[in-house]
């Protein structure tokens, strides 16, 4: 977590998962990042990216893969 200024914050998380041979899953590294800006005391705008290093990877032995994703959030407090 890094507070760039009082109103801008950067959050990053790096995960390493070793090979899961019983599930048939190779090891992988996952990076999630988020940027939050507070232009005024009541307003918060965030953009997050998940699984940024790979377009998709399996996390279980099913055929479903976790996809890269980006999403935003706007929070207004009153």
XYZ file of N, CA, C and O in Angstrom:
312
model
N 0.850 -1.173 0.000
C 0.000 0.000 0.000
C 0.892 1.232 0.000
O 1.823 1.323 0.786
N 0.582 2.178 -0.873
C 1.392 3.383 -0.972
C 0.474 4.582 -1.093
O -0.335 4.665 -2.032
N 0.577 5.492 -0.150
C -0.140 6.757 -0.244
C 0.746 7.711 -1.035
O 1.750 8.219 -0.517
N 0.405 7.949 -2.303
C 1.203 8.820 -3.150
C 1.062 10.264 -2.674
O 2.044 10.993 -2.577
N -0.163 10.675 -2.404
C -0.464 11.957 -1.756
C -1.563 11.674 -0.741
O -1.988 10.529 -0.584
N -2.068 12.691 -0.085
C -3.178 12.492 0.849
C -4.441 12.017 0.131
O -5.309 11.402 0.736
N -4.534 12.300 -1.179
C -5.747 11.996 -1.936
C -5.578 10.913 -3.003
O -6.531 10.593 -3.707
N -4.392 10.352 -3.128
C -4.133 9.324 -4.144
C -3.413 8.157 -3.483
O -2.398 8.351 -2.808
N -3.938 6.956 -3.695
C -3.339 5.768 -3.086
C -3.205 4.661 -4.129
O -4.069 4.480 -4.968
N -2.093 3.947 -4.066
C -1.814 2.836 -4.965
C -1.705 1.571 -4.133
O -0.979 1.536 -3.134
N -2.432 0.543 -4.529
C -2.406 -0.741 -3.819
C -1.998 -1.828 -4.796
O -2.527 -1.903 -5.902
N -1.072 -2.671 -4.386
C -0.591 -3.765 -5.226
C -0.487 -5.029 -4.378
O -0.144 -4.958 -3.197
N -0.764 -6.149 -5.004
C -0.593 -7.444 -4.338
C -0.031 -8.420 -5.362
O -0.547 -8.528 -6.471
N 1.041 -9.102 -4.984
C 1.668 -10.095 -5.845
C 1.550 -11.442 -5.146
O 1.927 -11.571 -3.978
N 1.008 -12.421 -5.845
C 0.774 -13.748 -5.280
C 1.576 -14.782 -6.079
O 1.628 -14.704 -7.299
N 2.149 -15.730 -5.385
C 2.792 -16.860 -6.049
C 2.096 -18.132 -5.592
O 1.920 -18.355 -4.398
N 1.713 -18.958 -6.553
C 1.104 -20.246 -6.251
C 1.979 -21.312 -6.889
O 2.255 -21.274 -8.092
N 2.447 -22.236 -6.081
C 3.296 -23.313 -6.571
C 2.466 -24.311 -7.368
O 1.232 -24.298 -7.321
N 3.131 -25.171 -8.067
C 2.461 -26.206 -8.844
C 1.551 -27.049 -7.947
O 1.900 -27.368 -6.813
N 0.370 -27.366 -8.450
C -0.578 -28.216 -7.742
C -0.756 -29.497 -8.553
O -1.697 -29.628 -9.340
N 0.179 -30.447 -8.400
C 0.168 -31.620 -9.284
C -1.095 -32.471 -9.167
O -1.553 -33.030 -10.165
N -1.683 -32.574 -7.996
C -2.901 -33.375 -7.838
C -4.079 -32.781 -8.601
O -5.004 -33.489 -8.983
N -4.064 -31.459 -8.795
C -5.132 -30.790 -9.535
C -4.739 -30.541 -10.990
O -5.540 -30.030 -11.770
N -3.477 -30.861 -11.356
C -3.023 -30.641 -12.723
C -2.829 -29.174 -13.065
O -3.037 -28.768 -14.197
N -2.420 -28.370 -12.074
C -2.267 -26.929 -12.277
C -0.791 -26.565 -12.144
O -0.144 -26.917 -11.151
N -0.270 -25.863 -13.146
C 1.096 -25.365 -13.087
C 1.167 -24.186 -12.119
O 0.161 -23.514 -11.864
N 2.360 -23.917 -11.603
C 2.545 -22.752 -10.751
C 2.319 -21.468 -11.541
O 2.477 -21.437 -12.761
N 1.942 -20.405 -10.837
C 1.722 -19.128 -11.512
C 1.939 -17.981 -10.540
O 1.955 -18.149 -9.317
N 2.123 -16.799 -11.110
C 2.232 -15.556 -10.346
C 1.069 -14.680 -10.766
O 0.754 -14.565 -11.949
N 0.422 -14.061 -9.793
C -0.737 -13.200 -10.062
C -0.460 -11.812 -9.493
O 0.059 -11.679 -8.381
N -0.802 -10.780 -10.244
C -0.634 -9.400 -9.802
C -1.977 -8.691 -9.840
O -2.660 -8.702 -10.867
N -2.348 -8.082 -8.731
C -3.539 -7.233 -8.643
C -3.071 -5.822 -8.286
O -2.178 -5.659 -7.449
N -3.662 -4.814 -8.923
C -3.301 -3.420 -8.629
C -4.555 -2.561 -8.607
O -5.498 -2.818 -9.350
N -4.509 -1.543 -7.760
C -5.618 -0.609 -7.689
C -5.133 0.808 -7.452
O -4.138 1.026 -6.753
N -5.824 1.761 -8.035
C -5.529 3.179 -7.845
C -6.805 3.855 -7.357
O -7.865 3.703 -7.976
N -6.686 4.569 -6.262
C -7.832 5.278 -5.682
C -7.506 6.756 -5.591
O -6.426 7.130 -5.124
N -8.449 7.590 -6.051
C -8.296 9.047 -6.016
C -9.480 9.621 -5.253
O -10.625 9.206 -5.450
N -9.196 10.574 -4.381
C -10.240 11.275 -3.619
C -10.193 12.755 -4.004
O -9.501 13.536 -3.360
N -10.955 13.165 -5.043
C -10.904 14.559 -5.495
C -11.539 15.541 -4.511
O -11.220 16.723 -4.541
N -12.426 15.049 -3.659
C -13.005 15.867 -2.594
C -13.355 14.931 -1.433
O -13.375 13.714 -1.612
N -13.609 15.450 -0.241
C -13.813 14.586 0.930
C -14.953 13.571 0.799
O -14.890 12.504 1.399
N -15.968 13.853 -0.002
C -17.121 12.956 -0.120
C -17.038 11.975 -1.281
O -17.900 11.120 -1.425
N -16.030 12.101 -2.148
C -15.979 11.337 -3.380
C -14.692 10.519 -3.473
O -13.596 11.032 -3.235
N -14.844 9.254 -3.853
C -13.703 8.352 -4.019
C -13.891 7.607 -5.343
O -14.946 7.025 -5.592
N -12.869 7.625 -6.190
C -12.909 6.956 -7.483
C -11.767 5.946 -7.517
O -10.611 6.303 -7.269
N -12.101 4.689 -7.831
C -11.101 3.622 -7.839
C -11.146 2.845 -9.149
O -12.207 2.636 -9.724
N -9.966 2.412 -9.585
C -9.821 1.513 -10.727
C -8.941 0.366 -10.275
O -7.871 0.593 -9.687
N -9.398 -0.861 -10.517
C -8.677 -2.056 -10.076
C -8.457 -2.995 -11.239
O -9.323 -3.151 -12.096
N -7.315 -3.645 -11.243
C -7.021 -4.696 -12.203
C -6.639 -5.957 -11.447
O -5.894 -5.899 -10.467
N -7.172 -7.077 -11.875
C -6.869 -8.354 -11.232
C -6.315 -9.321 -12.270
O -6.735 -9.312 -13.420
N -5.362 -10.142 -11.841
C -4.748 -11.139 -12.712
C -4.082 -10.456 -13.907
O -4.250 -10.851 -15.054
N -3.299 -9.407 -13.650
C -2.754 -8.568 -14.713
C -1.603 -9.194 -15.493
O -1.279 -8.731 -16.586
N -0.971 -10.219 -14.986
C 0.183 -10.813 -15.661
C -0.183 -11.898 -16.662
O 0.667 -12.328 -17.441
N -1.414 -12.357 -16.637
C -1.817 -13.478 -17.476
C -3.258 -13.259 -17.921
O -4.069 -12.736 -17.160
N -3.572 -13.665 -19.132
C -4.948 -13.461 -19.609
C -5.939 -14.363 -18.882
O -7.098 -14.011 -18.726
N -5.474 -15.535 -18.404
C -6.333 -16.445 -17.643
C -5.457 -17.550 -17.053
O -4.398 -17.854 -17.573
N -5.907 -18.116 -15.935
C -5.220 -19.274 -15.356
C -6.209 -20.085 -14.524
O -7.151 -19.536 -13.959
N -5.997 -21.405 -14.455
C -6.879 -22.235 -13.622
C -6.486 -22.129 -12.152
O -5.315 -21.950 -11.825
N -7.460 -22.203 -11.275
C -7.183 -22.222 -9.836
C -7.710 -23.494 -9.186
O -7.437 -23.747 -8.032
N -8.490 -24.254 -9.919
C -8.978 -25.544 -9.426
C -8.854 -26.548 -10.564
O -8.470 -26.185 -11.676
N -9.194 -27.779 -10.303
C -9.074 -28.787 -11.350
C -10.276 -28.807 -12.305
O -10.387 -29.694 -13.124
N -11.142 -27.821 -12.202
C -12.245 -27.717 -13.158
C -11.743 -27.046 -14.430
O -10.615 -26.578 -14.498
N -12.568 -26.978 -15.438
C -12.179 -26.354 -16.703
C -12.342 -24.836 -16.681
O -11.995 -24.161 -17.643
N -12.841 -24.288 -15.586
C -13.044 -22.846 -15.480
C -11.712 -22.174 -15.149
O -10.965 -22.629 -14.288
N -11.405 -21.086 -15.866
C -10.187 -20.326 -15.601
C -10.552 -18.936 -15.109
O -11.556 -18.356 -15.519
N -9.701 -18.390 -14.247
C -9.873 -17.028 -13.750
C -9.335 -16.089 -14.818
O -8.178 -16.185 -15.218
N -10.161 -15.186 -15.307
C -9.805 -14.265 -16.375
C -9.192 -12.985 -15.822
O -9.457 -12.598 -14.682
N -8.401 -12.320 -16.638
C -7.924 -10.977 -16.298
C -9.152 -10.067 -16.247
O -10.081 -10.204 -17.052
N -9.182 -9.143 -15.303
C -10.341 -8.259 -15.198
C -9.916 -6.878 -14.714
O -8.923 -6.733 -14.013
N -10.686 -5.896 -15.126
C -10.501 -4.510 -14.693
C -11.875 -3.976 -14.339
O -12.846 -4.216 -15.041
N -11.962 -3.300 -13.211
C -13.239 -2.726 -12.843
C -13.034 -1.389 -12.120
O -11.934 -1.085 -11.657
N -14.071 -0.615 -12.070
C -14.038 0.686 -11.412
C -15.120 0.801 -10.367
O -16.101 0.052 -10.381
N -14.908 1.736 -9.472
C -15.887 1.978 -8.409
C -15.901 3.461 -8.085
O -14.852 4.103 -8.013
N -17.087 3.987 -7.919
C -17.257 5.383 -7.475
C -18.065 5.339 -6.192
O -19.133 4.743 -6.144
N -17.527 5.958 -5.159
C -18.211 6.009 -3.866
C -18.438 7.471 -3.501
O -17.502 8.275 -3.483
N -19.697 7.800 -3.222
C -20.054 9.146 -2.764
C -20.653 9.001 -1.375
O -21.614 8.268 -1.166
N -20.087 9.697 -0.414
C -20.575 9.645 0.987
C -21.283 10.946 1.312
O -20.807 12.012 0.993
N -22.444 10.798 1.968
C -23.208 11.996 2.349
C -23.782 11.813 3.728
O -23.794 10.769 4.301
